[in-house]
Coordinates of C-alpha atoms and ligand atoms in Angstrom, one line a residue:
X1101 CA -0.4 -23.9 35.8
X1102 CA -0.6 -27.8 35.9
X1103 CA -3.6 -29.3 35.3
X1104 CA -3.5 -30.5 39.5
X1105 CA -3.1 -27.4 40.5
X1106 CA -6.2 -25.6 38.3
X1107 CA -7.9 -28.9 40.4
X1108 CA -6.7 -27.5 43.8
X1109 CA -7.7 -24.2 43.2
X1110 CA -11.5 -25.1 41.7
X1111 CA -12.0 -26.9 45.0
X1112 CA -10.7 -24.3 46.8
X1113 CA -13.1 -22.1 45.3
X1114 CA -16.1 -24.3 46.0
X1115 CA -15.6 -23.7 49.7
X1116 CA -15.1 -20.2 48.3
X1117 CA -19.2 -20.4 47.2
X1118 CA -19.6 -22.0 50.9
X1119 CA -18.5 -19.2 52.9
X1120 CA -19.8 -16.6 49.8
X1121 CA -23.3 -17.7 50.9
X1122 CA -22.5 -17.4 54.7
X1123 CA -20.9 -14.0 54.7
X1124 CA -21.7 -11.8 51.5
X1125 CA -24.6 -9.4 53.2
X1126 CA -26.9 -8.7 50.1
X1127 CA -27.3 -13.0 51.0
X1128 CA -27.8 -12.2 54.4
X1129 CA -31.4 -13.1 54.1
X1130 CA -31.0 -16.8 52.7
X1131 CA -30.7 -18.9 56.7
X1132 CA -34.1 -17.3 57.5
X1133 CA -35.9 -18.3 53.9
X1134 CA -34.3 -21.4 54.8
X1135 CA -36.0 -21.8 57.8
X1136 CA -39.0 -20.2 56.9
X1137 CA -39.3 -22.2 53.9
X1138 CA -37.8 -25.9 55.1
X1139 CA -38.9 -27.9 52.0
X1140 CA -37.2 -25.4 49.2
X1141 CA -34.4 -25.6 47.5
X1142 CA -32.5 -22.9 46.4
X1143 CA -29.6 -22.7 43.5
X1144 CA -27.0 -20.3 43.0
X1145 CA -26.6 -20.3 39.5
X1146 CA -25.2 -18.1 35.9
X1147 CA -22.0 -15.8 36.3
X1148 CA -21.2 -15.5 40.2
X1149 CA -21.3 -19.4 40.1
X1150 CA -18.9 -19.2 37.0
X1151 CA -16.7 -16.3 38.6
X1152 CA -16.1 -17.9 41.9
X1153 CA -14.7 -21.2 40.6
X1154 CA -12.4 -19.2 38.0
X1155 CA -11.8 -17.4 41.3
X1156 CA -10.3 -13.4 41.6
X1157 CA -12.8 -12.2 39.9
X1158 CA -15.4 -9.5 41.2
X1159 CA -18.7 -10.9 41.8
X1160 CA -22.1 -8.3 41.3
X1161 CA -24.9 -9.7 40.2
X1162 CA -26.3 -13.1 42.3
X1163 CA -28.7 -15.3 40.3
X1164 CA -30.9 -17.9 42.2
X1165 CA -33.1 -20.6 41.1
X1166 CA -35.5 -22.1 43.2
X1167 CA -37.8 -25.4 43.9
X1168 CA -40.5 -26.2 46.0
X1169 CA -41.6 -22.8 46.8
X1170 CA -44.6 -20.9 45.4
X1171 CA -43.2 -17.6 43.9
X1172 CA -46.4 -15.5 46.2
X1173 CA -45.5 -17.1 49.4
X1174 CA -42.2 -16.2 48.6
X1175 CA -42.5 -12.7 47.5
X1176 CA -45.0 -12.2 50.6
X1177 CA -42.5 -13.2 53.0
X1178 CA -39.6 -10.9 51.2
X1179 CA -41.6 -8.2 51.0
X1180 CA -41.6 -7.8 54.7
X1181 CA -38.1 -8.1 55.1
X1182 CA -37.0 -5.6 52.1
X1183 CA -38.0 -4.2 48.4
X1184 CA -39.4 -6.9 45.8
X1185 CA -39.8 -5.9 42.0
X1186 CA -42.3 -7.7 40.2
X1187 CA -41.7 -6.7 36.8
X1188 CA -40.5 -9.8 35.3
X1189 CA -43.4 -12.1 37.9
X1190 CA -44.6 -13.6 34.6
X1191 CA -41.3 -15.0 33.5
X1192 CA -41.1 -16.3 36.7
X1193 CA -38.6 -13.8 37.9
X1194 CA -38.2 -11.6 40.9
X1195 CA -35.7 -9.3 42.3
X1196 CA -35.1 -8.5 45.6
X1197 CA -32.8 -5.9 47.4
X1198 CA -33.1 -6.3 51.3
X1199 CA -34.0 -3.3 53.6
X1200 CA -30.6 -1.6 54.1
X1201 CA -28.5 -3.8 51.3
X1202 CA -25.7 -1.4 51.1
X1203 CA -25.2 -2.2 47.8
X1204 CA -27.3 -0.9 45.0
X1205 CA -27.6 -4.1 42.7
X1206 CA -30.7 -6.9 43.5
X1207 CA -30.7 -10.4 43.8
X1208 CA -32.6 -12.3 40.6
X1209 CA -34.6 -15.0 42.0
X1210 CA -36.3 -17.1 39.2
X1211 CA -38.4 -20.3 38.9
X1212 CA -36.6 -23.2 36.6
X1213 CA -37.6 -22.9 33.1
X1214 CA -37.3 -24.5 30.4
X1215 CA -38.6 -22.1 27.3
X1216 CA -35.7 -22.5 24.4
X1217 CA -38.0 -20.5 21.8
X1218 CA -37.9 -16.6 21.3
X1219 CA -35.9 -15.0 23.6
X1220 CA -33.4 -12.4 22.3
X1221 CA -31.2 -9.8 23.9
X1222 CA -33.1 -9.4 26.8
X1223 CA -37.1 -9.7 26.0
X1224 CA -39.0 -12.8 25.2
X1225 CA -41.3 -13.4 22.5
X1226 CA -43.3 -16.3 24.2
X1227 CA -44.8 -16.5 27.2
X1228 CA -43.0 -18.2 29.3
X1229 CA -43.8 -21.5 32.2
X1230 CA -41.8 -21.7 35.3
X1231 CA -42.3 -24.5 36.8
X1232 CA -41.4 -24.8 40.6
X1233 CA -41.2 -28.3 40.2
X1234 CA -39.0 -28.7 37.1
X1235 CA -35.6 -30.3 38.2
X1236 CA -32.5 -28.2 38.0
X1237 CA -30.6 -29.9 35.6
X1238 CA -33.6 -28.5 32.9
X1239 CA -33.4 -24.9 33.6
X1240 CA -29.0 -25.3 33.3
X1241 CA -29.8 -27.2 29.7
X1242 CA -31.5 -23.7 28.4
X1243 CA -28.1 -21.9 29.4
X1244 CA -26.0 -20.5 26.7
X1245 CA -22.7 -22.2 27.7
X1246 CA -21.0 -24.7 29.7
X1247 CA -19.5 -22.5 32.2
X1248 CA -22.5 -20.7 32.7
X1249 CA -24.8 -23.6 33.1
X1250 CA -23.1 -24.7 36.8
X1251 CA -25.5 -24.6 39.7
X1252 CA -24.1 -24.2 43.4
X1253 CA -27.3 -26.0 45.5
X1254 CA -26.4 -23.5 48.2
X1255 CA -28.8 -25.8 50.9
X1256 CA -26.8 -28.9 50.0
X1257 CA -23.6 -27.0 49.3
X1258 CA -22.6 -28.9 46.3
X1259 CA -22.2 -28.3 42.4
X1260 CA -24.1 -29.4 39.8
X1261 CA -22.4 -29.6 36.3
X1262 CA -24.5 -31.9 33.9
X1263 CA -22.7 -30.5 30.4
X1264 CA -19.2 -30.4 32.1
X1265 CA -18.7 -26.8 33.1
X1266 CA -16.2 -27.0 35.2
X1267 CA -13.7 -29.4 33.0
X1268 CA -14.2 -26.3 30.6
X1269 CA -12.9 -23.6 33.0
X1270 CA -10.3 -25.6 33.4
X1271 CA -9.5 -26.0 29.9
X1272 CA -10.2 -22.4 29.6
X1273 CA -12.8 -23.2 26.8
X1274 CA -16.2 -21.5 25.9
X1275 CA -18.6 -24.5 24.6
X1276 CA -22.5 -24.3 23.8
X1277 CA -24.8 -26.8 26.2
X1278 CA -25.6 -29.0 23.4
X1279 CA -26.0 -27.9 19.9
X1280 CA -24.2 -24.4 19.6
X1281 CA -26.6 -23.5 16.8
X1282 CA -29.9 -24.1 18.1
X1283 CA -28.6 -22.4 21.5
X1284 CA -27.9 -19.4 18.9
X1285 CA -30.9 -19.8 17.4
X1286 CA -33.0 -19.6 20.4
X1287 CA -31.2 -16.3 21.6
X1288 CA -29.3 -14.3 19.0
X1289 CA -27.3 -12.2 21.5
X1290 CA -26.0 -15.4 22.4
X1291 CA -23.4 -14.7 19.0
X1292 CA -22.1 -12.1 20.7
X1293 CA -22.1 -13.3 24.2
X1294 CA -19.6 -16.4 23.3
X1295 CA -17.3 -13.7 21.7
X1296 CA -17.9 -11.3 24.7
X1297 CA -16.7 -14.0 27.0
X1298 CA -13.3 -15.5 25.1
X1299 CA -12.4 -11.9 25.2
X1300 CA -13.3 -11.0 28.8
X1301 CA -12.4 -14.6 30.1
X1302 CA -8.8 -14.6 27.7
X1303 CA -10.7 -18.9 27.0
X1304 CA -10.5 -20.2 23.6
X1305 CA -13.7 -20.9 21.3
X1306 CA -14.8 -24.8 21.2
X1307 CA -15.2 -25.1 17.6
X1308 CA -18.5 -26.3 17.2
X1309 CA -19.5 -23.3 18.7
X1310 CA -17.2 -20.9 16.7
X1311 CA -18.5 -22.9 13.6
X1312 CA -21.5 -21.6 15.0
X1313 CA -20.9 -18.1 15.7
X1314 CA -19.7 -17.9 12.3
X1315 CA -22.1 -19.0 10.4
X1316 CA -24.9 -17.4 12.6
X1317 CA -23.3 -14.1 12.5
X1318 CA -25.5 -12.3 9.7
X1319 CA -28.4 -13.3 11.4
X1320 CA -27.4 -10.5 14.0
X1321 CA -29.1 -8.1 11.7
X1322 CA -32.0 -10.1 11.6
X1323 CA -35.8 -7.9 11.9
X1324 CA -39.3 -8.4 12.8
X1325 CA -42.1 -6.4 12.7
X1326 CA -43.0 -4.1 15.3
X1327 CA -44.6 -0.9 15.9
X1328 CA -44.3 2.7 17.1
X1329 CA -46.8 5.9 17.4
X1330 CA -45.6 8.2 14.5
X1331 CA -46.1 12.2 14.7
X1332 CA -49.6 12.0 14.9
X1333 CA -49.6 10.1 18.2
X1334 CA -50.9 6.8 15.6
X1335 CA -49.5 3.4 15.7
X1336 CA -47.7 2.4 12.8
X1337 CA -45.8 -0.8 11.7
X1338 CA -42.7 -0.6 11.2
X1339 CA -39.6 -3.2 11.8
X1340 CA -37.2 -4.1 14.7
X1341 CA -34.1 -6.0 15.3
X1342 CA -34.5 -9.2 16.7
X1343 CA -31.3 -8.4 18.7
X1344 CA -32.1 -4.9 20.0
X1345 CA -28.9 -2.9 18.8
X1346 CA -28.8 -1.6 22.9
X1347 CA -27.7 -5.4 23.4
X1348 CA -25.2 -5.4 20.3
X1349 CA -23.3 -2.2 22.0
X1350 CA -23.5 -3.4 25.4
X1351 CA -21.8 -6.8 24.1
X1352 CA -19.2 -5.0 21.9
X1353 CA -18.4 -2.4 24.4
X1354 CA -18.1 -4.9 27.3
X1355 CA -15.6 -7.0 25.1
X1356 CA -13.6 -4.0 23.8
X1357 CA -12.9 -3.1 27.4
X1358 CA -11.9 -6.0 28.0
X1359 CA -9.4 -7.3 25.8
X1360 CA -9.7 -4.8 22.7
X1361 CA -7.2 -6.6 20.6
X1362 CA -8.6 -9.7 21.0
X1363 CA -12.1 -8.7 20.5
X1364 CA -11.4 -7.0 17.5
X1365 CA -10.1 -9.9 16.4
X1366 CA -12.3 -12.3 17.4
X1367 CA -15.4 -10.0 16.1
X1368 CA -13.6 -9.6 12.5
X1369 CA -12.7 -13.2 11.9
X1370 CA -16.8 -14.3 12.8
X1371 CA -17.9 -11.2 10.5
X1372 CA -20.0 -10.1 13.8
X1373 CA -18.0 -6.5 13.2
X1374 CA -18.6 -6.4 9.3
X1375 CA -22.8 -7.3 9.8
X1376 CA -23.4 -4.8 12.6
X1377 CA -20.9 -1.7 11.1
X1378 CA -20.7 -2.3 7.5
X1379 CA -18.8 1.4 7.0
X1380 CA -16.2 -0.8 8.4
X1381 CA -15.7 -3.0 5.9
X1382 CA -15.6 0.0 3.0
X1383 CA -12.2 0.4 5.1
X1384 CA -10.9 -3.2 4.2
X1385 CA -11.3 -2.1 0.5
X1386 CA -9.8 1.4 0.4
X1387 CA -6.0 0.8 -0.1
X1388 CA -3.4 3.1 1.4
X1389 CA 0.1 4.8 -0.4
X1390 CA 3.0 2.3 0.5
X1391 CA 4.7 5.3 1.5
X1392 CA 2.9 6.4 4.7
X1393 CA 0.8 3.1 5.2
X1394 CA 3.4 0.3 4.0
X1395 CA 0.6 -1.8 6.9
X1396 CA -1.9 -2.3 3.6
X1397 CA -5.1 -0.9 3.9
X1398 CA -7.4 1.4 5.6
X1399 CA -8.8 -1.3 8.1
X1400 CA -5.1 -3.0 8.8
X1401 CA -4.8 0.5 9.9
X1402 CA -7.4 0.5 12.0
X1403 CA -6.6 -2.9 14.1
X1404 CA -3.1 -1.9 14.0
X1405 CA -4.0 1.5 15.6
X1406 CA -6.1 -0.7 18.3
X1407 CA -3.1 -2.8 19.0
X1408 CA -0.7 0.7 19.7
X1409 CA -3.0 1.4 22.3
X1410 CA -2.1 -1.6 24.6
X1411 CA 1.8 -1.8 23.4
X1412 CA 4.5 -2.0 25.1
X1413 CA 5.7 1.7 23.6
X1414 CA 2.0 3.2 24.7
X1415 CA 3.3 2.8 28.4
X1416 CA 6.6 3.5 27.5
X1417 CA 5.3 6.9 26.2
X1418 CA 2.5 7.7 28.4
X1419 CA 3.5 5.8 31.5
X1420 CA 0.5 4.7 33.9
X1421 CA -1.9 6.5 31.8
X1422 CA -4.9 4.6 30.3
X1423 CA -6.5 4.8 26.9
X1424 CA -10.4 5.3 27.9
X1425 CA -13.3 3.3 26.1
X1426 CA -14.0 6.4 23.7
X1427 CA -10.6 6.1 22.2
X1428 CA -10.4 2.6 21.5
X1429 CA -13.6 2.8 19.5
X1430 CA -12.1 5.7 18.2
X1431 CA -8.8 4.2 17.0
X1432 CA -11.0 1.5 15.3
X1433 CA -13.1 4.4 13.3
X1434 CA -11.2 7.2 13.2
X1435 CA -10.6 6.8 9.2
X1436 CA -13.8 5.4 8.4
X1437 CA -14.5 8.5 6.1
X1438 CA -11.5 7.6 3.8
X1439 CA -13.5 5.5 1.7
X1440 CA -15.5 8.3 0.9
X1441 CA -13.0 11.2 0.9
X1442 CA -10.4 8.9 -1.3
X1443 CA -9.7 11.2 -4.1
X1444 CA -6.4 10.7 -6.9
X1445 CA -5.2 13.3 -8.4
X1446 CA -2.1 13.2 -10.7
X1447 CA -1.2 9.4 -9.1
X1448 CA -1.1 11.4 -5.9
X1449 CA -4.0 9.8 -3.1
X1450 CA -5.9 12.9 -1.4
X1451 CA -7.7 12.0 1.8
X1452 CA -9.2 15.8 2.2
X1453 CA -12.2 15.9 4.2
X1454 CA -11.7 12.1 5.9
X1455 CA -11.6 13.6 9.4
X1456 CA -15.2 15.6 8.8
X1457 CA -16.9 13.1 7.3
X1458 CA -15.4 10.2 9.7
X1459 CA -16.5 12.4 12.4
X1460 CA -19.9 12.5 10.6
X1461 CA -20.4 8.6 10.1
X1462 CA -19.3 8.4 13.1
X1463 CA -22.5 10.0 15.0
X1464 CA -24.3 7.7 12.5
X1465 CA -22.8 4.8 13.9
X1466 CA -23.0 5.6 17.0
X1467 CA -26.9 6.6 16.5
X1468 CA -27.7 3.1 15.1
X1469 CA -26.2 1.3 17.7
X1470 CA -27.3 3.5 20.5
X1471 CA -23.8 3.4 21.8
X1472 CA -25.1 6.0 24.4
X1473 CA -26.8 3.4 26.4
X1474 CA -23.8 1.5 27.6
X1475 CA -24.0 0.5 31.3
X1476 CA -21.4 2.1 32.5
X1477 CA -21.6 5.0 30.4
X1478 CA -20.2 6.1 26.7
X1479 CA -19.6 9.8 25.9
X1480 CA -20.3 9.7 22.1
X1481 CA -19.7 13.7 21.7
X1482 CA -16.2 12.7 23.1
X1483 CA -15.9 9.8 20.0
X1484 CA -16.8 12.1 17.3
X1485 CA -14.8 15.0 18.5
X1486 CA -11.8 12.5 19.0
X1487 CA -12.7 11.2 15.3
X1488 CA -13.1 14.9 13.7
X1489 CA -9.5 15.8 15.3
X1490 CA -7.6 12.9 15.2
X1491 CA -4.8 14.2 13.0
X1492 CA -4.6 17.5 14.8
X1493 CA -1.8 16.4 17.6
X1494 CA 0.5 15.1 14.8
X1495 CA 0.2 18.6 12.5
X1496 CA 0.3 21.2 14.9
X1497 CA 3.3 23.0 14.8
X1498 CA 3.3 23.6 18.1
X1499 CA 6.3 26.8 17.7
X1500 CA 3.4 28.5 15.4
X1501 CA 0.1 27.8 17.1
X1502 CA -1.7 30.1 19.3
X1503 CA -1.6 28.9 23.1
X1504 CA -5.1 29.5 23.5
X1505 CA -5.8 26.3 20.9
X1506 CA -3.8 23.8 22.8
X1507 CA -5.8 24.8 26.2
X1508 CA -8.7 24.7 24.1
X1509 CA -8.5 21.6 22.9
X1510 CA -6.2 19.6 25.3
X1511 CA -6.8 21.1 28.7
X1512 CA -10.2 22.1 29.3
X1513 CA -11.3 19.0 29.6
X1514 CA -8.5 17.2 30.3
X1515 CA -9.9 13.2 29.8
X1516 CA -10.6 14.1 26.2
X1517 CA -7.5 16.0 25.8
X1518 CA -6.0 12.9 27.0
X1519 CA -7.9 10.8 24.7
X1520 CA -6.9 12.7 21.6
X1521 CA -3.3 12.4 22.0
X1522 CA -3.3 8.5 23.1
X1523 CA -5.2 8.1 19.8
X1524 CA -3.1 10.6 18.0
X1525 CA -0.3 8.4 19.5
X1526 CA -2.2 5.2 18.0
X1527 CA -2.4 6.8 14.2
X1528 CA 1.0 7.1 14.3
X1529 CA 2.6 4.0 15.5
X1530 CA -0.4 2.0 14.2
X1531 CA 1.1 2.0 10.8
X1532 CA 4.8 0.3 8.8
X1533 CA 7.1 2.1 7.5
X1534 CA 9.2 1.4 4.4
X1535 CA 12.6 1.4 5.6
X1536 CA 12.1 2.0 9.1
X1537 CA 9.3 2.6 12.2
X1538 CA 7.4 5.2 12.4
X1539 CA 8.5 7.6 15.6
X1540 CA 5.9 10.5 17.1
X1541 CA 7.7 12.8 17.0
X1542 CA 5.0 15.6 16.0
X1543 CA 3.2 14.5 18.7
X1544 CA 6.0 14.8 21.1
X1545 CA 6.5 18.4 20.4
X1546 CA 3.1 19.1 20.9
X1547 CA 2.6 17.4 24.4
X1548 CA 5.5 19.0 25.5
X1549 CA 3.8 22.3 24.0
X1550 CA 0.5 21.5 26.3
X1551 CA 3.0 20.7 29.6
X1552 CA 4.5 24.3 28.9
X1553 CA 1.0 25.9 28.7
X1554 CA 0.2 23.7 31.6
X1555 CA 2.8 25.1 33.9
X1556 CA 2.5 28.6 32.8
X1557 CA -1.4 28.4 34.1
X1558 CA -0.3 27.0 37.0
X1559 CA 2.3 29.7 37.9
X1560 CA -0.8 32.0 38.1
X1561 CA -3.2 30.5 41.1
X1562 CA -6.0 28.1 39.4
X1563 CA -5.0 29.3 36.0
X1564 CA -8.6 31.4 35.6
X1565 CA -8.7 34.2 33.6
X1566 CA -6.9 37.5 35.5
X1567 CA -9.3 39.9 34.3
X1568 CA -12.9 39.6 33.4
X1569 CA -14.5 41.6 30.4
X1570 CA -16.2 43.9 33.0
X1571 CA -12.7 45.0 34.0
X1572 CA -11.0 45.1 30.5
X1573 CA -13.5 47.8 29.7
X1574 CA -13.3 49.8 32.8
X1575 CA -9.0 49.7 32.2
X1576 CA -9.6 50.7 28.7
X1577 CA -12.6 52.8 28.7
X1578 CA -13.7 50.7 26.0
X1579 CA -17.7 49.7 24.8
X1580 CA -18.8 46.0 24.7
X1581 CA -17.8 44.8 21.4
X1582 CA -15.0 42.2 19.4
X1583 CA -11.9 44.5 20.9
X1584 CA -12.8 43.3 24.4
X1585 CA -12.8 39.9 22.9
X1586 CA -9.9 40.3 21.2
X1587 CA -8.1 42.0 24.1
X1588 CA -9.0 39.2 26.2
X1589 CA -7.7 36.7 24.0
X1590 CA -4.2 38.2 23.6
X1591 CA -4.3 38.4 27.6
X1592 CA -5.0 35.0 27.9
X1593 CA -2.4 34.1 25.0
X1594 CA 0.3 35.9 27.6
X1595 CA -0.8 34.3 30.7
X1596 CA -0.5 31.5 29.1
X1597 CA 2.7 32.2 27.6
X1598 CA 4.1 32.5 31.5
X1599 CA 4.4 36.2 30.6
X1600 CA 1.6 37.3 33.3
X1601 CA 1.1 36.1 36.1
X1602 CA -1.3 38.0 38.6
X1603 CA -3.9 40.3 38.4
X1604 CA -1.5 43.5 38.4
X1605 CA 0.7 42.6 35.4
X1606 CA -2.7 41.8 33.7
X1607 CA -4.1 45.5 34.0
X1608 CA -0.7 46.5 32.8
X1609 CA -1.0 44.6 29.6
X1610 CA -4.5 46.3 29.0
X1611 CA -2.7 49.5 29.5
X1612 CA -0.2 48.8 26.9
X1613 CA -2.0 47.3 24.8
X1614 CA -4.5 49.6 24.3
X1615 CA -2.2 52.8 24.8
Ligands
CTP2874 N1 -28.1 -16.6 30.0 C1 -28.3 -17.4 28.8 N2 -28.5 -16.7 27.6 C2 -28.4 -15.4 27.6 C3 -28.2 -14.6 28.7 C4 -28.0 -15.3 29.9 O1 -28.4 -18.6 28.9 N3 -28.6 -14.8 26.4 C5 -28.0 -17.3 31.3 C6 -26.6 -17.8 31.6 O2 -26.6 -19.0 32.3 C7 -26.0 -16.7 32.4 C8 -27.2 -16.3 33.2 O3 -28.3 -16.5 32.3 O4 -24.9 -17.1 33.1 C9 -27.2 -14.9 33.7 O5 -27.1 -14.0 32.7 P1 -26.4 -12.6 32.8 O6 -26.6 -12.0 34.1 O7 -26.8 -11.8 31.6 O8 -24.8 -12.9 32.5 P2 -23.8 -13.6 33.4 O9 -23.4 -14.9 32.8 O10 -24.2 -13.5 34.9 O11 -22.4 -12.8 33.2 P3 -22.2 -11.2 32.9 O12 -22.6 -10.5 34.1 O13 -20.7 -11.2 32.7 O14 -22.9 -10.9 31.7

């Protein structure tokens, strides 16, 4: 797109933030503040502002700033007219959700500010002065980046850009207001924000600012003391991350879904993956037989695994299907136990164990960086499971397996059954071959083993069991114990075998079986 047109469509978005303001009903309430409150001045400001001048890009969350108005006449006047939560009054921040908004999220209203000290991932460590009187332009020189420091004066209706905002959308560029380091410095998260943003956005790095996020990148791990009440309901010191590890996972998750490739890369080249999971650089160091891995070493694996997940052959393969969040974390640790389960024996490498103990530093991992608290959600059994089984789909022989496993594992619940064979699909192709590419066929084999199991279930109603245990000892006179279990089994093996189908052939089985 030429440079004219990025132009055209910028200032088409502007009138974009015009008629946002007039017709988005969560903003519904702004005409009457205005009128209520003549004198104030009110800024959109932060991502919504950023978003609608990139332009097609969903808009949740609405930040305002605003002047001349005392935050308690303010919240006196909202609280009549819908639900106002005080929590963050002394940071000069309210939110606000009208009487029946029908959407869930609430509108930030803060006072400008201009603290630069102590804030990190989310909580402050100084108190903080708003300061209804401060001019905009000093609350957009605290923000973290150009694009994000753009305020839309929504009385006035026009934009205000002091550090050249929008001449960085258009050059697709993520740039620190000022000096990258100390805007690091002042906010850790920050690190992981700019990285967050290239990936999610698909901009480039300014390099100041990646000089920056380099450099800074250890300090991602850095502590302070703190406290918490031990056993004895006492209050001990103990130590903290400055950037609480909830803010690290929300950061990393929010890139990897995303742009995964490019996040990975991104996060590898500033060290930002290396400092926050170091079992992932044990992987960088653990070489691989030329044989099966002519890619290099564990970790070229791993990216290479990340990359077969958003080929061209994945939706050759799998069609419209998409690789959920748990797998791509998944195809990034799914051999971080080979390090530890690397074992030589006659010149011959042994990798025995790497899918248990993966699985275990997996939960580790996933522990320290509280990966469970994700907005949006992040099933961490589903991430170890998918770890502990990742080579199963390319070593079943599916002519010799029991029936009864493949439902097990790949149709009772069918998002993680899913999940294990995209990543299954990812081990494979995310390696070289000497002397050719490496072709899934294993994996083949064994989904079209699950679509044959599949279709047999379906051939009998909901695919339920066709006798309960009750019934299986009634048919066979038999006493709770492991031969109902084991009669129950072999029933289900059949039915799922497309050998019985109803209820009637079922108690015929039992008969036969047992007669
Ligand atoms: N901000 C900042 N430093 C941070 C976090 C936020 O300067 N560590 C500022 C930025 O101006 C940002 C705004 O606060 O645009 C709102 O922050 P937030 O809602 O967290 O992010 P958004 O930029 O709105 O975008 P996203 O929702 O994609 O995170």
């Amino acid at each position: 797109m030429s440079d004219e047109m990025i132009r055209e469509r910028l200032l088409a978005n502007q009138d974009a933030l015009s008629l946002l303001v007039d017709t988005e009903p969560q903003l519904a309430f702004l005409p009457r503040v205005f009128e209520r409150f003549s004198e104030s001045e009110w800024y959109l400001v932060g991502g919504a502002v950023r978003d609608l001048l990139i332009g097609g890009r969903e808009i949740n969350d609405y930040d305002f700033v605003v002047r001349n108005l005392e935050l308690d006449e303010l919240v006196a006047y909202l609280s009549e007219i819908g639900y106002v939560d005080l929590v963050g009054r002394d940071f000069g921040v309210i939110k606000f959700r009208p009487h029946g908004a029908e959407r869930p999220e609430e509108v930030d209203i803060a006072w400008p500010r201009t603290e630069r000290a102590g804030m990190s991932g989310g909580y402050r460590d100084v108190a903080v002065q708003a300061d209804m009187q401060l001019p905009i332009e000093k609350d957009l020189d605290r923000r973290d980046f150009t694009i994000n420091a753009i305020a839309w004066d929504v009385r006035r209706r026009r934009l205000i850009d002091p550090h050249h905002g929008i001449s960085d959308i258009e050059t697709r560029t993520i740039r620190a207001v000022g000096e990258a380091k100390e805007r690091f410095q002042e906010d850790l998260t920050r690190i992981l924000r700019a990285v967050r943003l290239a990936a999610q956005l698909g901009y480039g790095i300014e390099d100041r600012t990646w000089e920056a996020v380099k450099r800074l990148a250890p300090q991602i791990n850095t502590e302070k003391p703190g406290s918490r009440r031990n056993d004895r309901d006492e209050i001990e010191p103990t130590t903290e991350y400055v950037v609480p590890r909830e803010a690290v996972a929300r950061e990393f998750i929010k890139a990897l879904r995303a742009d995964a490739v490019r996040a990975v890369d991104l996060l590898e080249i500033s060290g930002l993956l290396f400092w926050v999971i170091p079992e992932l650089g044990a992987m960088g160091n653990c070489p691989q037989p030329e044989s099966t891995h002519a890619e290099g070493n564990v970790w070229d694996h791993a990216k290479l695994s990340v990359a077969a997940l958003f080929s061209e052959n994945f939706r050759d393969f799998f069609g419209e299907e998409e690789p959920v969040i748990e797998t791509v974390v998944a195809a990034l640790l799914h051999d971080v136990g080979k390090p530890s389960a690397r074992r030589l024996d006659k010149g011959e490498v042994h990798w025995d164990g790497h899918s248990e103990l993966g699985a275990q530093l997996t939960r580790s991992i996933a522990r320290r960086l509280k990966l469970s608290s994700v907005p949006g959600g992040f099933n961490v059994d589903r991430l170890v499971w998918l770890v502990q089984h990742h080579t199963l789909p390319n070593i079943f022989k599916p002519a010799e397996m029991k029936r009864g496993l493949l439902e097990r594992f790949f149709l009772k619940d069918p998002v993680s059954g899913r999940a294990l064979l995209h990543l299954a699909y990812a081990d494979v192709m995310g390696r070289k071959k000497a002397g050719g590419q490496p072709v899934p066929d294993n994996l083949r084999a064994t989904m079209a083993a699950i679509e044959d199991v599949r279709l047999n279930l379906a051939k009998s109603g909901a695919g339920g069991s066709l006798l309960s245990g009750q019934e299986v000892m009634q048919i066979g006179d038999l006493q709770a114990g492991p031969e109902v279990g084991q009669v129950l089994a072999d029933l289900r093996e059949a039915q799922l075998a497309g050998e019985i189908t109803d209820q009637q052939q079922a108690q015929e089985f039992v008969k036969k079986y047992l007669g």
